[in-house]
GROMACS .gro file of C-alpha atoms in nm:
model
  360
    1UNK     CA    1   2.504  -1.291   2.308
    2UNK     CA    2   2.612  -1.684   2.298
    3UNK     CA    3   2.951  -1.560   2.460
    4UNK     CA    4   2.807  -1.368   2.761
    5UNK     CA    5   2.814  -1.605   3.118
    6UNK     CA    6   2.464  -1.657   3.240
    7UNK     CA    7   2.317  -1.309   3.317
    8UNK     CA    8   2.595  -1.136   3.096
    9UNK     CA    9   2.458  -0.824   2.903
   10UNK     CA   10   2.490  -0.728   2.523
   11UNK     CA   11   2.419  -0.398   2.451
   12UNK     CA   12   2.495  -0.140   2.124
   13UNK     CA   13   2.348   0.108   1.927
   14UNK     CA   14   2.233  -0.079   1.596
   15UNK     CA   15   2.020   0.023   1.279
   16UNK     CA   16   1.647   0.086   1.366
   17UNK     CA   17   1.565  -0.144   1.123
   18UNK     CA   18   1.651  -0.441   1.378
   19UNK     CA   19   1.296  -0.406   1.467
   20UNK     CA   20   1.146  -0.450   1.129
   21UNK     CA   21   1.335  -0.577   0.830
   22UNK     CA   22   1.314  -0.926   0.691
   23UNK     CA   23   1.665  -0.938   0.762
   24UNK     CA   24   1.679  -0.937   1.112
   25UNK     CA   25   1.342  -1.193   1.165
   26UNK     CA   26   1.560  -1.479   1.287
   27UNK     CA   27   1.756  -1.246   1.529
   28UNK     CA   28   1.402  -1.127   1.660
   29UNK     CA   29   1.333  -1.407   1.731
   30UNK     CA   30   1.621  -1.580   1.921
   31UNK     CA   31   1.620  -1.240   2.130
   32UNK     CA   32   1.241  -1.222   2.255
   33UNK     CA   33   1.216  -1.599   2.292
   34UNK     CA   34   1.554  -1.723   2.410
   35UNK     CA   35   1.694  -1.406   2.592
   36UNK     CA   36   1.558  -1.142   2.820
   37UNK     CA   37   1.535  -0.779   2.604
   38UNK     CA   38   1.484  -0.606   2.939
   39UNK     CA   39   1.492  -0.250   2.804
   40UNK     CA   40   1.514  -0.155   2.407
   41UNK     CA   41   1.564   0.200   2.335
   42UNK     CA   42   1.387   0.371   2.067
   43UNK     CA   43   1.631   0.645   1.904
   44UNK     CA   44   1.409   0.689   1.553
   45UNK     CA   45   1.354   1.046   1.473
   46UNK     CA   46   1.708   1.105   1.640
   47UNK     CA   47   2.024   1.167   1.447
   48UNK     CA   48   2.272   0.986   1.627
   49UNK     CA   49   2.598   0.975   1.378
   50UNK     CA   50   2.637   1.243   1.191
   51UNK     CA   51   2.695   1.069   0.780
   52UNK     CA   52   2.410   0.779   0.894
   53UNK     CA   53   2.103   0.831   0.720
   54UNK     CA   54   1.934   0.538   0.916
   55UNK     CA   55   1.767   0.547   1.267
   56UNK     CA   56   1.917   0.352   1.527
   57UNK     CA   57   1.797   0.183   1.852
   58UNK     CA   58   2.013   0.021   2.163
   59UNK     CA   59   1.877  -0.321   2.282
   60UNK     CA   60   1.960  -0.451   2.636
   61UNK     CA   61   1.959  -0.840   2.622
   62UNK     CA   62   2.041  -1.035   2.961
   63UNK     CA   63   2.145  -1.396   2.918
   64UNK     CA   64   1.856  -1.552   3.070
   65UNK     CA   65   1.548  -1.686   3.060
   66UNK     CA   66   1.338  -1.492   2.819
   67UNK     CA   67   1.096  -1.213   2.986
   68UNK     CA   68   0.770  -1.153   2.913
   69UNK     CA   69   0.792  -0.760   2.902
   70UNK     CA   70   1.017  -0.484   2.753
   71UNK     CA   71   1.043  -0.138   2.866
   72UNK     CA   72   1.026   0.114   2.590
   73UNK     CA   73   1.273   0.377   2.647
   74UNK     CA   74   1.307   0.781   2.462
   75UNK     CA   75   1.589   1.026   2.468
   76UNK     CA   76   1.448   1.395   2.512
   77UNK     CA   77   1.557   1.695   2.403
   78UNK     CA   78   1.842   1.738   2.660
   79UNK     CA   79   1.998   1.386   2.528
   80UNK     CA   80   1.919   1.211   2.847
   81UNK     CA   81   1.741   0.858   2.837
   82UNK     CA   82   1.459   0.751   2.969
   83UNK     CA   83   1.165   0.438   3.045
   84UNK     CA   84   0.883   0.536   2.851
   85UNK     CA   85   0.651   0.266   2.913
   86UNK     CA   86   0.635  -0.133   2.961
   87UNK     CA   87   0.543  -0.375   2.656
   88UNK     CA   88   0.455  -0.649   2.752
   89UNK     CA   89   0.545  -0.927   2.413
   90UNK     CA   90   0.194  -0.984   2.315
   91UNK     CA   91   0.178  -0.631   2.222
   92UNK     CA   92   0.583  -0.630   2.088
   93UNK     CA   93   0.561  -0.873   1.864
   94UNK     CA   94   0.276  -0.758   1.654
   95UNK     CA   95   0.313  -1.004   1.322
   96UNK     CA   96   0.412  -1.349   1.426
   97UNK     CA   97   0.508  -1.439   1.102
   98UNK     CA   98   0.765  -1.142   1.065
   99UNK     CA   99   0.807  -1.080   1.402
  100UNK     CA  100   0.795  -0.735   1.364
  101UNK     CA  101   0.804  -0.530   1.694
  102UNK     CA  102   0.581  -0.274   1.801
  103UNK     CA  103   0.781   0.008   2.020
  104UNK     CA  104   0.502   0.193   2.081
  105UNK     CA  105   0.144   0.200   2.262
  106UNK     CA  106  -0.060   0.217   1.938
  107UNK     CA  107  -0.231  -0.073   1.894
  108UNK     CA  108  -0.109  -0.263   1.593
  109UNK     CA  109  -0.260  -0.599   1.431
  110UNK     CA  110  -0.091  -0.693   1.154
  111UNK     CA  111  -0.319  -1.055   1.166
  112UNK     CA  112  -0.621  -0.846   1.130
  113UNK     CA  113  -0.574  -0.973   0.734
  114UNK     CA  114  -0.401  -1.279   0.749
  115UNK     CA  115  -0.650  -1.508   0.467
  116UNK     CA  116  -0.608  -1.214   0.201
  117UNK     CA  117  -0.409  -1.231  -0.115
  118UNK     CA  118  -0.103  -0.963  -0.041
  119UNK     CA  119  -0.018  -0.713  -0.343
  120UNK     CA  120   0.312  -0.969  -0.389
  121UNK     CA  121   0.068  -1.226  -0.528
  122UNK     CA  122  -0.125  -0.965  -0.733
  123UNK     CA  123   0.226  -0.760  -0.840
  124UNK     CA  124   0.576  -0.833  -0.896
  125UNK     CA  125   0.786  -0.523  -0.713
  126UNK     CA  126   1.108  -0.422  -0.792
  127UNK     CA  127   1.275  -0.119  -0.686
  128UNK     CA  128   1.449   0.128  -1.008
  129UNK     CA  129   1.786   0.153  -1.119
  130UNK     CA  130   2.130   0.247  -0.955
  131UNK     CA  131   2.234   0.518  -1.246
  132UNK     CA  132   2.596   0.566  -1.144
  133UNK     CA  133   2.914   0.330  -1.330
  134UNK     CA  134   2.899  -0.013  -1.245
  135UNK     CA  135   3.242  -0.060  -1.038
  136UNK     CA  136   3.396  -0.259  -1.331
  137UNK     CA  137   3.359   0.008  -1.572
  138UNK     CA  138   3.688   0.180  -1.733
  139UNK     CA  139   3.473   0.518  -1.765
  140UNK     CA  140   3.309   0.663  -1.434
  141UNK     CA  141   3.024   0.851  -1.450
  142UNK     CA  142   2.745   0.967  -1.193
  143UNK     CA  143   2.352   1.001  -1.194
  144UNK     CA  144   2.410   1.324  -1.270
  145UNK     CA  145   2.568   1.304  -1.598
  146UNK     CA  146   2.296   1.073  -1.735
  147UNK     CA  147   1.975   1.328  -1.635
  148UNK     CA  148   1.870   1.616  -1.844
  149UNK     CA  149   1.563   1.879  -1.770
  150UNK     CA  150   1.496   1.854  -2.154
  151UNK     CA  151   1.464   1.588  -2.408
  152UNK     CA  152   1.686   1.529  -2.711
  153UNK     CA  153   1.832   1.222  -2.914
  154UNK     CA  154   2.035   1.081  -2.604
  155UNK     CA  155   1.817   1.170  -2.313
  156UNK     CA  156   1.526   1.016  -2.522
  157UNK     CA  157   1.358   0.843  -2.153
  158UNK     CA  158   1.129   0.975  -1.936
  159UNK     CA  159   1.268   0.954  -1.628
  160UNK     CA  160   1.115   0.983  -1.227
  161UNK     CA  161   1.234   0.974  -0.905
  162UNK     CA  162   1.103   0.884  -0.583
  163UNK     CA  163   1.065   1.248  -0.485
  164UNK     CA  164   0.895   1.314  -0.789
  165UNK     CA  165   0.583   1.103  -0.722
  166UNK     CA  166   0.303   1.240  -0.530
  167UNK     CA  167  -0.043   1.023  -0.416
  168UNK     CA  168  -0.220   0.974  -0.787
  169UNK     CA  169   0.039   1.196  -0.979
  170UNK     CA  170   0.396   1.276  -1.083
  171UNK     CA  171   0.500   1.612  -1.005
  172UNK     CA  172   0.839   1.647  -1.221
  173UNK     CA  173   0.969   1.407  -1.497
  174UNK     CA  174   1.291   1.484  -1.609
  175UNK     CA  175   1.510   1.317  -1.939
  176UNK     CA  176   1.711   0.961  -1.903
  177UNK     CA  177   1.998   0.888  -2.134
  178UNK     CA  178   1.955   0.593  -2.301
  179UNK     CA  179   2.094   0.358  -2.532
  180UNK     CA  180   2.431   0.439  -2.558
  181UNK     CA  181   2.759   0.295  -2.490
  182UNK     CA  182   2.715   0.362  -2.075
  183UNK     CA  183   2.301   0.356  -2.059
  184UNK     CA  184   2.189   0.082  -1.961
  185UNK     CA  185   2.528  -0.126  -2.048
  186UNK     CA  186   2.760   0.005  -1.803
  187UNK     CA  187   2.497   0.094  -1.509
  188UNK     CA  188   2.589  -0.062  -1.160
  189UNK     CA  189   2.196  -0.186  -1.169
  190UNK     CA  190   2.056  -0.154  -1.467
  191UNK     CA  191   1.728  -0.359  -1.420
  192UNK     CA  192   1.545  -0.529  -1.690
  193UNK     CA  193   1.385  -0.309  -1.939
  194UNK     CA  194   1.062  -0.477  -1.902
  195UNK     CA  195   0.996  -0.291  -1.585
  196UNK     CA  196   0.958  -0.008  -1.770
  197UNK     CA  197   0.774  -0.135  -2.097
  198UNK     CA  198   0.460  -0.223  -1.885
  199UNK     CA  199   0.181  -0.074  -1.725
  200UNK     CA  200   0.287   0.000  -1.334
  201UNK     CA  201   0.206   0.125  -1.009
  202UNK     CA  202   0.512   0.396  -0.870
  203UNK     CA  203   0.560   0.399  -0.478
  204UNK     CA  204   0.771   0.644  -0.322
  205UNK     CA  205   1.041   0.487  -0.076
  206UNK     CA  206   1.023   0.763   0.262
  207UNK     CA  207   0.759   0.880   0.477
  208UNK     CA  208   0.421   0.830   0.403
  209UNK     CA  209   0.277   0.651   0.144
  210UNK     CA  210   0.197   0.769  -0.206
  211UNK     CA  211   0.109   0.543  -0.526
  212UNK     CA  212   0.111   0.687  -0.839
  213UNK     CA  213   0.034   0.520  -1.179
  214UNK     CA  214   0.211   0.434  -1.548
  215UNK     CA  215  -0.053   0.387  -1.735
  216UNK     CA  216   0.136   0.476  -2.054
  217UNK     CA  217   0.444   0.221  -1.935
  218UNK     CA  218   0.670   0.548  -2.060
  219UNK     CA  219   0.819   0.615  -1.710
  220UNK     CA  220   1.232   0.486  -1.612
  221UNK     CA  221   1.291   0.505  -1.242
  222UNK     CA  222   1.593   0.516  -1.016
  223UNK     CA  223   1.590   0.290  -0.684
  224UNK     CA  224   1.398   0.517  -0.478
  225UNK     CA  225   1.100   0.431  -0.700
  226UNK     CA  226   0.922   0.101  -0.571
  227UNK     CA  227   0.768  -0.021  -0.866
  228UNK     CA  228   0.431  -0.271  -0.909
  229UNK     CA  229   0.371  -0.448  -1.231
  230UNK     CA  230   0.064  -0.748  -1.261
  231UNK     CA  231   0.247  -1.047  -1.306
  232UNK     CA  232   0.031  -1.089  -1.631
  233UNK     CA  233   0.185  -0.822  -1.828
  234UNK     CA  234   0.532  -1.008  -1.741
  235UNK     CA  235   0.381  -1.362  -1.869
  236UNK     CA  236   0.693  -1.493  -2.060
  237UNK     CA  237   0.970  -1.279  -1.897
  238UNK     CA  238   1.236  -1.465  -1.747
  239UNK     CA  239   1.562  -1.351  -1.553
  240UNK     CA  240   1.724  -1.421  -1.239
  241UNK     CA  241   1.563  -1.130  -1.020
  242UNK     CA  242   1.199  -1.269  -1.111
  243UNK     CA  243   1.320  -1.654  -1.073
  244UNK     CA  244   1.459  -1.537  -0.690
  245UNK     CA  245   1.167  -1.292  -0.605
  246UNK     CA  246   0.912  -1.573  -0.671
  247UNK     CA  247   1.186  -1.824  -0.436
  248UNK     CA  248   1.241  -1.593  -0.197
  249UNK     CA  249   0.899  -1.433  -0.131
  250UNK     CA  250   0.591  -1.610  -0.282
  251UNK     CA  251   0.300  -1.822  -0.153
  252UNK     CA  252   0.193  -1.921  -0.453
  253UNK     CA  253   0.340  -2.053  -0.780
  254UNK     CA  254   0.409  -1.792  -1.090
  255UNK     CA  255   0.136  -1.974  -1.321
  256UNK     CA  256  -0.139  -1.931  -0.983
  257UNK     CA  257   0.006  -1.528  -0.971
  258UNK     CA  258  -0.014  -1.446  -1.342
  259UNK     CA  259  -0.397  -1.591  -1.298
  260UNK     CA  260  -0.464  -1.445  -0.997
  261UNK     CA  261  -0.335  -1.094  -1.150
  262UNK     CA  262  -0.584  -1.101  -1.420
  263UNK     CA  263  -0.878  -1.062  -1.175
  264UNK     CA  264  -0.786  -0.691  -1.082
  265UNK     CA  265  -0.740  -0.362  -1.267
  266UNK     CA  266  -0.396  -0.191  -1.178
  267UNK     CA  267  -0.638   0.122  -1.114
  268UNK     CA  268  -0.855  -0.077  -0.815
  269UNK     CA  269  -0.500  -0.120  -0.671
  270UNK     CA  270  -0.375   0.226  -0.699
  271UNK     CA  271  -0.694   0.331  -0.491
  272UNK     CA  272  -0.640   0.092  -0.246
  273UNK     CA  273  -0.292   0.144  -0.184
  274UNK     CA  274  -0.343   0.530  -0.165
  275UNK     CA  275  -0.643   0.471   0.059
  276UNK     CA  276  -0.602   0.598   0.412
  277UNK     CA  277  -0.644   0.254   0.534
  278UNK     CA  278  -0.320   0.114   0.325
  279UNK     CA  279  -0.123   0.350   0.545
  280UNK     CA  280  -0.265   0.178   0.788
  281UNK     CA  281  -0.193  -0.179   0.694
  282UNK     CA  282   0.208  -0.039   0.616
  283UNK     CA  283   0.261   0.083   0.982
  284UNK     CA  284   0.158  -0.249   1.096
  285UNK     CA  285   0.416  -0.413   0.867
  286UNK     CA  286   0.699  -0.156   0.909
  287UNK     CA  287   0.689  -0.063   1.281
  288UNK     CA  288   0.788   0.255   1.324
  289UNK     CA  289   1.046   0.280   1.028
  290UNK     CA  290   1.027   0.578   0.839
  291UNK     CA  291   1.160   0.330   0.509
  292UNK     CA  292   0.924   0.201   0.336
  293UNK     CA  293   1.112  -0.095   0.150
  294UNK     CA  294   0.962  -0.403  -0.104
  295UNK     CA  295   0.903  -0.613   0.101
  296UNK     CA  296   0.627  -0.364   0.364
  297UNK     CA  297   0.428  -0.303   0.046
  298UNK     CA  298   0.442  -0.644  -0.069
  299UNK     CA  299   0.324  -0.697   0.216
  300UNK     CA  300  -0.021  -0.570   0.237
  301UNK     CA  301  -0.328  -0.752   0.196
  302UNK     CA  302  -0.568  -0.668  -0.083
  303UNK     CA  303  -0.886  -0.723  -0.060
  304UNK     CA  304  -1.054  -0.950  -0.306
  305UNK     CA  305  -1.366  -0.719  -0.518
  306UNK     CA  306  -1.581  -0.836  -0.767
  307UNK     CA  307  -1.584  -0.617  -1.121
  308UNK     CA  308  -1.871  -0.420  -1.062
  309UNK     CA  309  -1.707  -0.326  -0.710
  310UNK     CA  310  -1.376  -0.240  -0.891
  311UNK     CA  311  -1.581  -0.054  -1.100
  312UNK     CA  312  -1.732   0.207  -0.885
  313UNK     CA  313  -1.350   0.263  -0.758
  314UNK     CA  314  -1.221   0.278  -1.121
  315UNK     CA  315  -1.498   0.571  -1.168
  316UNK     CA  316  -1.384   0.795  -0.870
  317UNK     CA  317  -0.995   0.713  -0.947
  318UNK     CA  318  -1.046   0.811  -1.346
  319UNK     CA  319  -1.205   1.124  -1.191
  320UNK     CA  320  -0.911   1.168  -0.990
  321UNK     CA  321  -0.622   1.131  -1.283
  322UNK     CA  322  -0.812   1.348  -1.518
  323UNK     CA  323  -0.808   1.606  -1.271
  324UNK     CA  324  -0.450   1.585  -1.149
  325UNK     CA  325  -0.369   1.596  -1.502
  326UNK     CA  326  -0.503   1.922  -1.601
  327UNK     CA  327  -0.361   2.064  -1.250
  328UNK     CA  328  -0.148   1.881  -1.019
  329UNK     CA  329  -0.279   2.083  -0.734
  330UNK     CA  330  -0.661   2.018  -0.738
  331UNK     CA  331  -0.814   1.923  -0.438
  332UNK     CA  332  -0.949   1.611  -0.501
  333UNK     CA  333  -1.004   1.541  -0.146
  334UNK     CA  334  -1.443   1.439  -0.146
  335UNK     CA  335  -1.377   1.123  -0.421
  336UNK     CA  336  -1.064   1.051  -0.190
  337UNK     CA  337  -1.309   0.997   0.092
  338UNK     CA  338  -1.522   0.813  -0.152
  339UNK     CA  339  -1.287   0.555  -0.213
  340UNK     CA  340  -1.196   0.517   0.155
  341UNK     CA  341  -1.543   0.464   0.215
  342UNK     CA  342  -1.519   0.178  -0.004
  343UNK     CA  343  -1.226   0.044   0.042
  344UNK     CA  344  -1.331  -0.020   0.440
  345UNK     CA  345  -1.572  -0.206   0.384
  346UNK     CA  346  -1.373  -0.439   0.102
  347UNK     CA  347  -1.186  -0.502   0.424
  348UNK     CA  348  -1.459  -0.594   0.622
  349UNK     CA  349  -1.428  -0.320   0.873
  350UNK     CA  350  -1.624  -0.246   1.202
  351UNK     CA  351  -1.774   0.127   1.240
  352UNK     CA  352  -1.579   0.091   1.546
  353UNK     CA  353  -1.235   0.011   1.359
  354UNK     CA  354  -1.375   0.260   1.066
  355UNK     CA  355  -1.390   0.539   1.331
  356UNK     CA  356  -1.029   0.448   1.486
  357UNK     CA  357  -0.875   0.438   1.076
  358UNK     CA  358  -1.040   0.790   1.042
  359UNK     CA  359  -0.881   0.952   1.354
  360UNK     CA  360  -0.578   0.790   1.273
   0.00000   0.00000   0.00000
């Protein structure tokens, strides 16, 4: 961009997640604010190269002074691109402190929230473990070869992935290998094993949202698995990922989290985050990334709820988990509403923005 004359172009096909990742928030911003993004073209939902697993979209920045629209553009079934609509930067740039953009015409406020606590000061998140050989290690081995179906002496962890979790349940657990000479020793990431010691919330990583709970802190994940522990039941731990996660990411110091943490019950947040307006509150922070990485759900404001008002959610979810647990497949759908019910009006919600969550 800096080596274009005056008026020069960049354009190339780059990862969707431009658009919304932490990563890129800097690069956001020097584009909208001291270039012209005439046109960006939104290619999510289309497989463009054929081993990528990640959506892509082709910016068109002119070396100018910046503009104060973007047009939108689609490619249709034939392959052929085209404007879909103008966005005008107001509307683009829909969290001014991620700079997130919005590329499309739903209306997105990710403000709406902005004097809440977010789930990061409530939880400390952490994604699972990479099972395969760490590069370093003499003998190579795969996830494969540490997962069984059944448990015995060396697969003696219970084991999820993210495509295991469903909202409020866990549809298949499967057998970890652990504590032997290559689990956890030799694993490219093996974590911390407190992660898995302690109660936790268990997020799926693709799609839409769904939450499910360790109550039992029995459950290993992989890195698909987002996981949520209260920073109280981590009071004492200390490594590097924790020291760097509180640098990188928090508001507040760990002593103010670990107190803050002990005002909620890890069940009030399970219902909020599977609540239909949490799915909500993650579009706004992702965009329109199918991803759903650490830093969206850590992200999300949580509303703050006395104990009695915890309470009447803690009823309907216990309702919920005892059900699920004696058959994955009930319809639990009328305390689901329930809680949603709830939950808007923790939020503060208009009938007006009630009735626009609900068609959404």
């Amino acid at each position: 961009m800096s080596l274009n004359n005056q008026n020069g172009i960049t354009t190339m096909i780059v990862p969707f997640p431009l658009t919304n990742q932490l990563y890129a928030k800097i690069l956001r911003k020097i584009i909208v604010e001291d270039s012209n993004m005439f046109e960006l073209t939104d290619l999510s939902g289309t497989k463009i190269f054929e081993n990528a697993t990640v959506s892509n979209c082709i910016p068109f920045i002119k070396k100018s002074a910046s503009g104060k629209t973007t047009w939108i553009s689609n490619i249709k079934e034939d392959g052929t691109i085209c404007r879909t609509f103008e966005q005008a930067h107001s509307a683009l740039i829909q969290d001014e402190k991620t700079f997130v953009w919005n590329v499309t015409q739903e209306k997105r406020e990710a403000n709406r929230h902005v004097g809440m606590n977010v789930l990061g000061d409530y939880c400390y998140i952490s994604i699972g473990m990479v099972l395969n050989a760490d590069e370093n290690a003499a003998e190579k081995f795969m996830k494969a070869d540490l997962i069984s179906k059944t448990k015995d002496v060396v697969h003696c962890k219970q084991y999820i992935e993210g495509k295991d979790l469903e909202k409020w349940a866990v549809k298949r657990i499967r057998y970890l290998e652990w504590g032997t000479e290559r689990s956890p020793a030799k694993l490219r990431r093996p974590t911390f094993e407190e992660l898995y010691m302690n109660r936790k919330l268990l997020i799926n990583s693709l799609g839409n949202l769904k939450c499910s709970i360790d109550l039992n802190a029995e459950f290993y994940c992989e890195q698909q698995v987002r996981m949520a522990l209260l920073w109280k039941d981590l009071r004492g731990v200390e490594n590097n990922s924790i020291t760097t996660s509180i640098k990188k990411f928090s508001a507040l110091d760990r002593a103010e989290m670990e107190t803050l943490s002990e005002s909620v019950d890890l069940r009030y947040l399970l219902a909020v985050m599977n609540s239909r307006y949490a799915s909500i509150l993650l579009m706004n922070n992702r965009g329109g990334d199918y991803h759903i990485t650490p830093e969206h759900i850590r992200n999300i404001p949580i509303p703050i709820a006395t104990k009695d008002q915890q309470q009447k959610i803690i009823t309907l979810v216990d309702k919920i988990l005892t059900a699920k647990k004696a058959n994955p497949n009930v319809n639990t759908t009328d305390w689901e509403k329930k809680i949603d019910m709830l939950v808007y009006k923790l939020y503060d919600l208009t009938d007006e923005e009630i009735a626009i969550a609900e068609e959404i």
